[in-house]
GROMACS .gro file of C-alpha atoms in nm:
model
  432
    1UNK     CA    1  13.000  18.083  14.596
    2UNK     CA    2  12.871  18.113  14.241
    3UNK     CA    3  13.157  18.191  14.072
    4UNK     CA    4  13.232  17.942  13.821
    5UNK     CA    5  13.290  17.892  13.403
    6UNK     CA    6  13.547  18.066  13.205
    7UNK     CA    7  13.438  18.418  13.288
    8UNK     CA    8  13.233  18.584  13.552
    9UNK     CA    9  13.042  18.934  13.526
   10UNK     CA   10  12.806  19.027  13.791
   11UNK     CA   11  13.004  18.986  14.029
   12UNK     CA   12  13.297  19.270  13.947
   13UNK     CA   13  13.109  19.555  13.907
   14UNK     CA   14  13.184  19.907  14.096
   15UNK     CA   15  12.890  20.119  14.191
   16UNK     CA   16  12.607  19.886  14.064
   17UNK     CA   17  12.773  19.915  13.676
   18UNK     CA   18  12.847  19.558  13.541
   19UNK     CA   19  13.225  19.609  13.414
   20UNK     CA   20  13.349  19.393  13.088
   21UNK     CA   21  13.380  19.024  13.107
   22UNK     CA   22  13.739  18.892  13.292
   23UNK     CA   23  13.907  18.594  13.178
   24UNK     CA   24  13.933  18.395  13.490
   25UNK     CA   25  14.300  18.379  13.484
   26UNK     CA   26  14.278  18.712  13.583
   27UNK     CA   27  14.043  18.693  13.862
   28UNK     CA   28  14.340  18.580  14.107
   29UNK     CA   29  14.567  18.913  13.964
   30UNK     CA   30  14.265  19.141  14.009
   31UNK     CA   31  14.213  19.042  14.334
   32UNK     CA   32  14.615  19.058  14.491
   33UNK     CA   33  14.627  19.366  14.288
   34UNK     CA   34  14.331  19.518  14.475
   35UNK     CA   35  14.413  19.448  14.813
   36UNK     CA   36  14.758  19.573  14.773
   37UNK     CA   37  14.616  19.865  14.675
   38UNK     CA   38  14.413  19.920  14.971
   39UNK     CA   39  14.714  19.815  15.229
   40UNK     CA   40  14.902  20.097  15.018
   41UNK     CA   41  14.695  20.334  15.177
   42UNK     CA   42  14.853  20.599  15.402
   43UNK     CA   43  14.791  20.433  15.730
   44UNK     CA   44  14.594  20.107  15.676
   45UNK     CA   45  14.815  19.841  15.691
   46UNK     CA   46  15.000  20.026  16.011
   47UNK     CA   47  14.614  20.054  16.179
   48UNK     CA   48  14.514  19.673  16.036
   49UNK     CA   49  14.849  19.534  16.235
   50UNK     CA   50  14.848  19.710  16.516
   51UNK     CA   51  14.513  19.619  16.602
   52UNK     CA   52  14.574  19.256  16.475
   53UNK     CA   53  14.792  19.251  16.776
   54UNK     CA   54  14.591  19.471  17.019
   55UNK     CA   55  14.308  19.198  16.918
   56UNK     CA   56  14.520  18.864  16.929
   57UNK     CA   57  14.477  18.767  17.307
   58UNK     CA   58  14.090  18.738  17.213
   59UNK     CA   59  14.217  18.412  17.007
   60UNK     CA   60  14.448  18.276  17.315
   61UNK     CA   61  14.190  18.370  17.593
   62UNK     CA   62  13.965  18.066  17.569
   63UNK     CA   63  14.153  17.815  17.518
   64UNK     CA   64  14.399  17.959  17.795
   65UNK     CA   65  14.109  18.002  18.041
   66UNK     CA   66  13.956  17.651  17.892
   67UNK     CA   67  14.297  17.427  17.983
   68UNK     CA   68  14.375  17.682  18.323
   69UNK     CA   69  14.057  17.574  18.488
   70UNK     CA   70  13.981  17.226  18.341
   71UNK     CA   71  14.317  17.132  18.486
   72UNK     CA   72  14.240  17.313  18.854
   73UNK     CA   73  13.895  17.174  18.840
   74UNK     CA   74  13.887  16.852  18.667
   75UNK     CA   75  13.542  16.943  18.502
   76UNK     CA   76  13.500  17.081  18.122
   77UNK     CA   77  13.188  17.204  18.288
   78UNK     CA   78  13.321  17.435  18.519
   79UNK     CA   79  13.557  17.538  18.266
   80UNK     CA   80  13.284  17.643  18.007
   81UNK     CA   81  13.117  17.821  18.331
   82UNK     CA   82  13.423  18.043  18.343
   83UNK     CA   83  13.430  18.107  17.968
   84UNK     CA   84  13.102  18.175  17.955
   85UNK     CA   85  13.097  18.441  18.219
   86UNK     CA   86  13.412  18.592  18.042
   87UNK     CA   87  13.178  18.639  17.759
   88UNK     CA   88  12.881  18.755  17.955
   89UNK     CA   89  13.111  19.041  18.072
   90UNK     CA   90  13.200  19.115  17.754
   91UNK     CA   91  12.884  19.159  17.617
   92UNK     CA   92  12.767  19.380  17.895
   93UNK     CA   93  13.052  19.630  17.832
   94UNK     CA   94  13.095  19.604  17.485
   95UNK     CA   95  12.769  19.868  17.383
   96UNK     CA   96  12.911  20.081  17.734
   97UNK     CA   97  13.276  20.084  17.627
   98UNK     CA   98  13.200  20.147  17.309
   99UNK     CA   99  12.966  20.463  17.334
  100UNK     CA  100  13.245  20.555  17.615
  101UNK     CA  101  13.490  20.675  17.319
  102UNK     CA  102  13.245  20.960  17.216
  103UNK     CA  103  13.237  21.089  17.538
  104UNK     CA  104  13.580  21.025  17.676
  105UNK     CA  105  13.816  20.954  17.371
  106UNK     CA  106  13.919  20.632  17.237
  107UNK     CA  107  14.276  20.679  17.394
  108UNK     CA  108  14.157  20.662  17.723
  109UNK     CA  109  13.866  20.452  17.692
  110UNK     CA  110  14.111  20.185  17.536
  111UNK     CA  111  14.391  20.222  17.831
  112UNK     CA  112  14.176  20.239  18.146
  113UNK     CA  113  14.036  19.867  18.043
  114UNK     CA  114  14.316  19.728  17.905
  115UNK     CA  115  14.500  19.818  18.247
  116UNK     CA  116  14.187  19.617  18.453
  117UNK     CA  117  14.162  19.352  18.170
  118UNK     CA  118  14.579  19.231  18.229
  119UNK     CA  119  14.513  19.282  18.569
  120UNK     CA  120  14.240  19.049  18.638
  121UNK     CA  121  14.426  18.793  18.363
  122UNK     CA  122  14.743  18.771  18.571
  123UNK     CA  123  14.552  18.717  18.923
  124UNK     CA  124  14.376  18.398  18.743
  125UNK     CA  125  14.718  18.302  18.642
  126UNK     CA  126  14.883  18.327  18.919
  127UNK     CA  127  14.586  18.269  19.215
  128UNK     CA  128  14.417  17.906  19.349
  129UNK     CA  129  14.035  18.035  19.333
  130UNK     CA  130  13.724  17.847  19.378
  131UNK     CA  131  13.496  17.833  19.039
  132UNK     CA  132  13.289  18.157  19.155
  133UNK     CA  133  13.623  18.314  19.215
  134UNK     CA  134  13.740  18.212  18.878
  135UNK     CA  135  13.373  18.312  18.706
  136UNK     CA  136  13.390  18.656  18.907
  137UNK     CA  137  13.749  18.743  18.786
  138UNK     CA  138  13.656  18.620  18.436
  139UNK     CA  139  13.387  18.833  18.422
  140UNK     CA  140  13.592  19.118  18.515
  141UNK     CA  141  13.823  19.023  18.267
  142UNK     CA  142  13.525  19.058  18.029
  143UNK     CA  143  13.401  19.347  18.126
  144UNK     CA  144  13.713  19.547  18.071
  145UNK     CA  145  13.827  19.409  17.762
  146UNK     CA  146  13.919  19.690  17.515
  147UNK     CA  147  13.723  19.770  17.283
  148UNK     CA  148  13.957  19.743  16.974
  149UNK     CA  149  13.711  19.617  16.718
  150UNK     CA  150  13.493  19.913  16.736
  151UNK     CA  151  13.752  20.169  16.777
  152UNK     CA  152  13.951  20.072  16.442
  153UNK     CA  153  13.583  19.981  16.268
  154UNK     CA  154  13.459  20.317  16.340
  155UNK     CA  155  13.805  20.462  16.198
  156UNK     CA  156  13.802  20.272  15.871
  157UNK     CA  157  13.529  20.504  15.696
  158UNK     CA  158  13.768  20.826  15.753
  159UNK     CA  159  14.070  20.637  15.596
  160UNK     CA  160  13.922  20.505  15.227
  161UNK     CA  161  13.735  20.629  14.973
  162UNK     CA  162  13.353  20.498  15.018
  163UNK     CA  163  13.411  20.242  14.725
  164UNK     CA  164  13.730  20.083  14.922
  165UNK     CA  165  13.497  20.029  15.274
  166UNK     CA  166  13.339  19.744  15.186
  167UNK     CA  167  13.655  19.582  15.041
  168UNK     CA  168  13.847  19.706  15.358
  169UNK     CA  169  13.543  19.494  15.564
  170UNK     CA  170  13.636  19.174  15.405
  171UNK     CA  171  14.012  19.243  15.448
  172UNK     CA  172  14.004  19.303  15.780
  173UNK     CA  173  13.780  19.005  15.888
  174UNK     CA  174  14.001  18.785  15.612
  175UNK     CA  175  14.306  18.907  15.787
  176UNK     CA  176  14.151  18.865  16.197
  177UNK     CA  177  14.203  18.485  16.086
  178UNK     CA  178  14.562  18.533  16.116
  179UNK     CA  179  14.484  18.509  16.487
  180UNK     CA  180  14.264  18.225  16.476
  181UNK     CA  181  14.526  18.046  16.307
  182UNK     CA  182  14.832  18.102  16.496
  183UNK     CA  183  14.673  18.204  16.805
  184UNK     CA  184  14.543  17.850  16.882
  185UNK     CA  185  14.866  17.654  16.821
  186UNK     CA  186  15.072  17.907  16.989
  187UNK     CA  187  14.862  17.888  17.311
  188UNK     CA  188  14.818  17.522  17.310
  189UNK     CA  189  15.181  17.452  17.294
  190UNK     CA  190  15.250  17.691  17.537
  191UNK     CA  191  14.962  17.561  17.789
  192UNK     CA  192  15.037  17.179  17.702
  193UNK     CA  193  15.423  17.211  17.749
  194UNK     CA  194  15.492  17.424  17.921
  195UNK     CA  195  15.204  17.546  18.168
  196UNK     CA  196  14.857  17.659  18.155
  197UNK     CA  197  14.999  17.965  18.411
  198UNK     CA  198  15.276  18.015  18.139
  199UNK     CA  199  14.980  18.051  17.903
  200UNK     CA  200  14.793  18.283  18.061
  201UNK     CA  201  15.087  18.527  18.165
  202UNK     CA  202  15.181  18.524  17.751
  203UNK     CA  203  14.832  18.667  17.727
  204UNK     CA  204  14.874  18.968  17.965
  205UNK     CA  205  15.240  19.023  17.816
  206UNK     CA  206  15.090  19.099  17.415
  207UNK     CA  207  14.756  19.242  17.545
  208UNK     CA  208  14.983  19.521  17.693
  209UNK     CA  209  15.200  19.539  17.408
  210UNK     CA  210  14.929  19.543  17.145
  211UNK     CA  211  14.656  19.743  17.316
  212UNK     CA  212  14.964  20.043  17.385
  213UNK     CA  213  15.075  19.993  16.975
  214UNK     CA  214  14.758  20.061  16.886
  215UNK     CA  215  14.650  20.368  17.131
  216UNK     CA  216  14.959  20.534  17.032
  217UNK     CA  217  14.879  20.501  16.640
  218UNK     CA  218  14.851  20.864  16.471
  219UNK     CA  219  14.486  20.718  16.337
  220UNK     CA  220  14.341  20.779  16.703
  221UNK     CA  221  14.466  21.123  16.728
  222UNK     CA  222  14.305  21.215  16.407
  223UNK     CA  223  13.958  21.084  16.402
  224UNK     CA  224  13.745  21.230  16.674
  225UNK     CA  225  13.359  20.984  16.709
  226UNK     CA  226  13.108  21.260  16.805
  227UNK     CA  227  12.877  21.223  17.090
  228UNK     CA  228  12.523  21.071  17.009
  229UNK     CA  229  12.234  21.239  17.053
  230UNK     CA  230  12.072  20.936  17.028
  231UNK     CA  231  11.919  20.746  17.355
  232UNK     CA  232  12.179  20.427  17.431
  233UNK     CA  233  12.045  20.123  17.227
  234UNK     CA  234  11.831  20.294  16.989
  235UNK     CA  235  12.065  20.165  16.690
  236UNK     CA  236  11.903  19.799  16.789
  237UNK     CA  237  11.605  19.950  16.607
  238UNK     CA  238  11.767  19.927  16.310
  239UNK     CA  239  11.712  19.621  16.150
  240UNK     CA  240  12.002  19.609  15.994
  241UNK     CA  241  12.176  19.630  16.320
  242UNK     CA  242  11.969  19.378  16.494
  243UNK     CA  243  11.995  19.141  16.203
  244UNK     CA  244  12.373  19.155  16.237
  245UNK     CA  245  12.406  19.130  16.640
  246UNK     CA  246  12.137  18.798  16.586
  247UNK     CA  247  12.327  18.654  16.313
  248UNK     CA  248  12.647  18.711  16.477
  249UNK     CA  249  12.512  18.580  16.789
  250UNK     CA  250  12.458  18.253  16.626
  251UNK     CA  251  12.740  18.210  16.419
  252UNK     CA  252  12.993  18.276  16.675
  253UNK     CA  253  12.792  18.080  16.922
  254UNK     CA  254  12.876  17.762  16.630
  255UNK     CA  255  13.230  17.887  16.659
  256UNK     CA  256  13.259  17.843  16.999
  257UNK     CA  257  13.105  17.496  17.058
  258UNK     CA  258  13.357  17.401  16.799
  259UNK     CA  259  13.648  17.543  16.961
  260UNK     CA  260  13.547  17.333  17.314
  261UNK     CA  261  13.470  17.007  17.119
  262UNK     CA  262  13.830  17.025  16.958
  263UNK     CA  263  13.963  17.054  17.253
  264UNK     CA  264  13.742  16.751  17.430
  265UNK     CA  265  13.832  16.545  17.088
  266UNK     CA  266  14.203  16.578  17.143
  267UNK     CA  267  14.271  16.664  17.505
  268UNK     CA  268  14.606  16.791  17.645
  269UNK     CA  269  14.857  16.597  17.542
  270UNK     CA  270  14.954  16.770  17.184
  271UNK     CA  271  14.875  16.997  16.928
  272UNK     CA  272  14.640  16.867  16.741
  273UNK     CA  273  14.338  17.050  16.917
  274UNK     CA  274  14.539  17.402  16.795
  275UNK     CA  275  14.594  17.238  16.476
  276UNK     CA  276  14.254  17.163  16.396
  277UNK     CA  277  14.119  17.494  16.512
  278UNK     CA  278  14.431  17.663  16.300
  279UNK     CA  279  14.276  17.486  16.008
  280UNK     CA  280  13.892  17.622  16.062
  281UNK     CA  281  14.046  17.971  16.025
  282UNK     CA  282  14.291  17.858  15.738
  283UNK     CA  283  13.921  17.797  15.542
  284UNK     CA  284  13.776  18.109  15.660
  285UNK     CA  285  14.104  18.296  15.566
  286UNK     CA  286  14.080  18.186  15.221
  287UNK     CA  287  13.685  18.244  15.188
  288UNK     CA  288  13.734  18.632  15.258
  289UNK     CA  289  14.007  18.659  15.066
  290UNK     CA  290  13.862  18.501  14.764
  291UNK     CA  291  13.469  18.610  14.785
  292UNK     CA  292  13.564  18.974  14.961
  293UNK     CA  293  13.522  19.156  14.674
  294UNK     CA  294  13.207  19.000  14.593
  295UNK     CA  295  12.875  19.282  14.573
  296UNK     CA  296  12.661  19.222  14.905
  297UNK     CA  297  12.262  19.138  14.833
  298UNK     CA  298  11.999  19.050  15.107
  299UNK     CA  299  12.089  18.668  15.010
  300UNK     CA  300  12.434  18.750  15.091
  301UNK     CA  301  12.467  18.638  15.446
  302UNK     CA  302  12.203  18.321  15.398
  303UNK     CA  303  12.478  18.233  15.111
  304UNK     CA  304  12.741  18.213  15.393
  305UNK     CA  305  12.577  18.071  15.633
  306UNK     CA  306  12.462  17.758  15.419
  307UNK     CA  307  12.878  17.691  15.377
  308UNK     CA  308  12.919  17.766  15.734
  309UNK     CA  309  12.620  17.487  15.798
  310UNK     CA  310  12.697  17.220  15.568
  311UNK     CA  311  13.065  17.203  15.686
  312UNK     CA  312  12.958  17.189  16.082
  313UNK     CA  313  12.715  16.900  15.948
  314UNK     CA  314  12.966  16.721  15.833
  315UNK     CA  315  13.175  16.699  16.156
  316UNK     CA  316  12.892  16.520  16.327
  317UNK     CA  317  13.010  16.202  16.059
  318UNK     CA  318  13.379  16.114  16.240
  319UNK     CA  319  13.567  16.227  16.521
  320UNK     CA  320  13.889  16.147  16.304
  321UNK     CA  321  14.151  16.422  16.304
  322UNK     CA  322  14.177  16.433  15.921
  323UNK     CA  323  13.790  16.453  15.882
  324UNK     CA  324  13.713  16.716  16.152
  325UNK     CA  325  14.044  16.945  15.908
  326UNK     CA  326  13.885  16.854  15.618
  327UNK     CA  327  13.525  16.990  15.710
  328UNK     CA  328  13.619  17.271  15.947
  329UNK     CA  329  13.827  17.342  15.639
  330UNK     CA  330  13.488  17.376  15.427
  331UNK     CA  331  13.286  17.507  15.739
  332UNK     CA  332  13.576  17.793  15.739
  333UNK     CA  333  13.508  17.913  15.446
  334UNK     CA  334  13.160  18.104  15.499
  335UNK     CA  335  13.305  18.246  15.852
  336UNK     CA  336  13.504  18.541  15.725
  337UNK     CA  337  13.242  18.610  15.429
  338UNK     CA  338  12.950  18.624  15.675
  339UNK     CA  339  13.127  18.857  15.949
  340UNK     CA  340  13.204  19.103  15.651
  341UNK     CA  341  12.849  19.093  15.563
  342UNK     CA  342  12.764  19.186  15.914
  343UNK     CA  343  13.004  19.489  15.947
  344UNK     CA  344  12.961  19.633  15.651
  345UNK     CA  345  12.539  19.596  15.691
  346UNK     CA  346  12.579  19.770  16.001
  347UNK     CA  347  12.833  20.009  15.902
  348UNK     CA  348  12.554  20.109  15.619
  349UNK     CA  349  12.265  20.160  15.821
  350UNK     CA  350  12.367  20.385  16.095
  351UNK     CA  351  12.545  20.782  16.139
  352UNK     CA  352  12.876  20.811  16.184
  353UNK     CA  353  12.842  20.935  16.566
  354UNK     CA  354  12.648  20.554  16.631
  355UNK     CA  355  12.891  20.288  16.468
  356UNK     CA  356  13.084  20.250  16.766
  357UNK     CA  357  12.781  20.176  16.973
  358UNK     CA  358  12.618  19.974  16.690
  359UNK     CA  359  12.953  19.770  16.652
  360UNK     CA  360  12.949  19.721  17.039
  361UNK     CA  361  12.627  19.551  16.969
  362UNK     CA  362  12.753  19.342  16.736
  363UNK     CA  363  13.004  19.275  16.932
  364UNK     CA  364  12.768  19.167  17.258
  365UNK     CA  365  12.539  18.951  17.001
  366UNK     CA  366  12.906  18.772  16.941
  367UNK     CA  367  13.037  18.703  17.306
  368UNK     CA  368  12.715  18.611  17.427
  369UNK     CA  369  12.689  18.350  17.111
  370UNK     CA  370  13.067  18.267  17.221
  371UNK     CA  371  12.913  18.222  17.587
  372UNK     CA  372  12.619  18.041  17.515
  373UNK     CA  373  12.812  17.781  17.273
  374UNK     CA  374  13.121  17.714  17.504
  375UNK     CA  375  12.839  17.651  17.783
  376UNK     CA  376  12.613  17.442  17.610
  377UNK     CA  377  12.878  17.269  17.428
  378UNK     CA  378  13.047  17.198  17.806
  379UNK     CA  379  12.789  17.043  17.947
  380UNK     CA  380  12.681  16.794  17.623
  381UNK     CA  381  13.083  16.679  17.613
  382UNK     CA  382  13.061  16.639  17.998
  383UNK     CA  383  12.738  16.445  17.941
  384UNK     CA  384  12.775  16.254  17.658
  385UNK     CA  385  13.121  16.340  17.507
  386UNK     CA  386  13.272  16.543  17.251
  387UNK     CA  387  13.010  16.455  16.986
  388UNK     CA  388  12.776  16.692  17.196
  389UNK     CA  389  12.982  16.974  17.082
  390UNK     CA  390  12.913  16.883  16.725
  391UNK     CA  391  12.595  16.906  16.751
  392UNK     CA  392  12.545  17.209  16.936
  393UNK     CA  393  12.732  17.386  16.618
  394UNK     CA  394  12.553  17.261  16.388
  395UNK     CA  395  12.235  17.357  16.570
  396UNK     CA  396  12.318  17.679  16.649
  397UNK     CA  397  12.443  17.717  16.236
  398UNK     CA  398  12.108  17.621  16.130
  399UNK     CA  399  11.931  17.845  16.308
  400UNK     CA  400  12.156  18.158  16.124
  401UNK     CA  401  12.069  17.966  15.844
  402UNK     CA  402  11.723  17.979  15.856
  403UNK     CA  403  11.687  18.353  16.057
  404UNK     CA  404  11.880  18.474  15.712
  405UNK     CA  405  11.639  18.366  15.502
  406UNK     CA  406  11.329  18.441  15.696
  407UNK     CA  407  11.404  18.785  15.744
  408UNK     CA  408  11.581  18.843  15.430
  409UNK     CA  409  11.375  19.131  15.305
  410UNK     CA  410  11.590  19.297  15.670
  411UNK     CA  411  11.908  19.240  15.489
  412UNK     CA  412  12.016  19.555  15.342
  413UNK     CA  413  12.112  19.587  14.951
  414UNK     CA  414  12.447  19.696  14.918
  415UNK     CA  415  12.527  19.572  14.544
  416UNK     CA  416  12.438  19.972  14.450
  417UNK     CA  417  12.562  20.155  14.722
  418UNK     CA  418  12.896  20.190  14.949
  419UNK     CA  419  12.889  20.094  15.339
  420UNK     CA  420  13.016  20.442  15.459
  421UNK     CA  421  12.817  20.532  15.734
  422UNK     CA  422  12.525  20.813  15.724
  423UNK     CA  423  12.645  21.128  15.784
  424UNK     CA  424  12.550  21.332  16.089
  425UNK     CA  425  12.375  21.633  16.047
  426UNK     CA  426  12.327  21.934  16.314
  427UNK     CA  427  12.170  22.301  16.275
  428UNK     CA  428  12.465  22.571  16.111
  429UNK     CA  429  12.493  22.890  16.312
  430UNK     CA  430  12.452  23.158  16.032
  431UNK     CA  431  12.523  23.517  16.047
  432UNK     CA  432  12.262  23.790  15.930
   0.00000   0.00000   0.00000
């Protein structure tokens, strides 16, 4: 990631100012040292967990919902049909619920769908449907799934200093790996040993749980999102925004076809399929951690992207268990890097009474990528076998690949700048 030799300089530099020259034993130190600084924080690391865990059925949902209907059905098909309408609703609500917390407040915004979302989990779980039946509750599902990821994004500028955001970006999409890694394993033990009803009923149980934590944290009470004056979906005319809902579109859509081919490589009978996944976010863990701190340029995300490619490449060579590690391992490692690119673009390029909206797009440019890869990547395994899957990453990589350097002049420069959000400005009622 271009940091190599006995010393680095361009890249540690605060404000645009190249600092002195760092031996690169210190590099690690420097590092640690920062982000304990930022988790020191009054209220960060208590925000960053309690939306870790609001946020942690999004890592057990798919494969849940994956094994659940598979097993009814018989058909990986109809199983990425469900998934992919759970996405679809997602990315309808996500700009809606989103915008929602200006008008309503994030505190009930957050507990009216949570309620619906574990509702329409537990009647899947616990109801023989027909594949419509299952799409339609899915979709449901979707469609009222909280929107925790733009509620705590949009609270992170109020809670640092405008030189910590950016930092605080990487962190938190280092740190969402967490559920990527455990997440997988957990569910896939549960689902394989013990039931894929057992599975889904874990879900509603920490949804619940994590959703209430994190509606009841002090953070919500004290940060208020102002209404927009905007019209809905005039952030998509920034091209920052649009940039980041395309790229994320793509390179969660590579994500997702990865996610179904593990699970068509290894099938039900172990853990290797959460295994495998558990060590794609082990790689991405470690990229955000180490390259976090790193200054953001246009060529930023097409950086990322190019790991995230050659890695997904790669898995297209052997359907071996210790190959697929070993490259989802190296694919990993642009994953966090390139999401932190995306907030923090978007955070940058809008006011502060439009990042929830914005961040719903982002969102919706995600879950339909996570929809269109689970589908697509379905219906190659059920034609042609898991090696379709493959494929379909590595196609859908390329393209981010190549939209981040086409458009790269779109990419905002954030090297000199922090990614604090514009302020909003309003007439001031004088006196005289």
């Amino acid at each position: 990631m271009g940091i190599s030799g006995d010393n680095f300089t361009s890249a540690c530099r605060v404000g645009g100012h190249p600092q002195a020259e760092v031996p690169d034993g210190e590099i690690s130190w420097m590092l640690v040292a920062g982000y304990r600084d930022l988790l020191q924080t009054p209220g960060v690391g208590r925000i960053i967990a309690a939306q870790l865990t609001a946020r942690f059925p999004s890592g057990m949902m798919s494969l849940a919902l994956l094994l659940h209907v598979e097993q009814v059905t018989g058909s990986y098909g109809a199983a990425g049909l469900v998934l992919a309408a759970t996405s679809v609703g997602q990315a309808v609500s996500g700009p809606f619920t989103s915008r929602w917390m200006g008008v309503w407040g994030m505190r009930q915004v957050l507990t009216l769908t949570a309620s619906v979302c574990a509702t329409a989990i537990a009647i899947i779980a616990f109801t023989t449907l027909s594949v419509p039946g299952y799409m339609l509750l899915g979709m449901l599902a979707g469609l009222s799934m909280p929107p925790v990821q733009s509620a705590v994004r949009t609270i992170y500028p109020k809670m640092v200093t405008s030189r910590q955001l950016t930092p605080l970006f990487s962190l938190d999409a280092s740190l969402q790996e967490i559920i990527w890694i455990i997440a997988p394993v957990t569910i896939t033990f549960v689902a394989t040993q013990i039931g894929t009803v057992q599975a889904l009923a874990l879900i509603v149980v920490i949804l619940v749980g994590g959703c209430a934590w994190f509606i009841l944290s002090p953070e919500l009470g004290r940060v208020r999102i102002p209404r927009s004056r905007r019209r809905f979906g005039k952030v998509l005319t920034r091209p920052a925004v649009l940039l980041a809902t395309l790229t994320g579109f793509l390179l969660i859509g590579a994500c997702s076809a990865v996610e179904v081919g593990i699970v068509a490589t290894f099938g039900h009978d172990g853990i290797e399929a959460g295994i495998v996944l558990a060590l794609f976010s082990i790689g991405s863990l470690a990229g955000g951690l180490s390259f976090g701190h790193l200054p953001i340029g246009p060529w930023a995300m097409a950086r990322r992207m190019l790991i995230v490619t050659a890695g997904l490449a790669l898995t297209m060579v052997s359907l071996d268990i210790w190959w697929l590690g070993g490259t989802l391992v190296a694919a990993g490692i642009g994953v966090a890097p390139a999401l932190a690119v995306q907030f923090a673009m978007t955070s940058a390029s809008v006011k502060f009474s439009d990042t929830a909206e914005a961040f719903g797009w982002v969102g919706t440019g995600q879950l339909i990528g996570a929809a269109a890869g689970s589908a697509v990547a379905g219906f190659l395994i059920d034609g042609g076998g898991p090696q379709g899957a493959y494929i379909a990453a590595t196609s859908f990589a390329v393209v981010g690949l190549i939209m981040s350097v086409v458009f790269v002049r779109g990419f905002p420069d954030l090297r000199n700048r922090d990614a604090s959000p514009m302020p909003d400005t309003e007439p001031i009622q004088t006196l005289g």
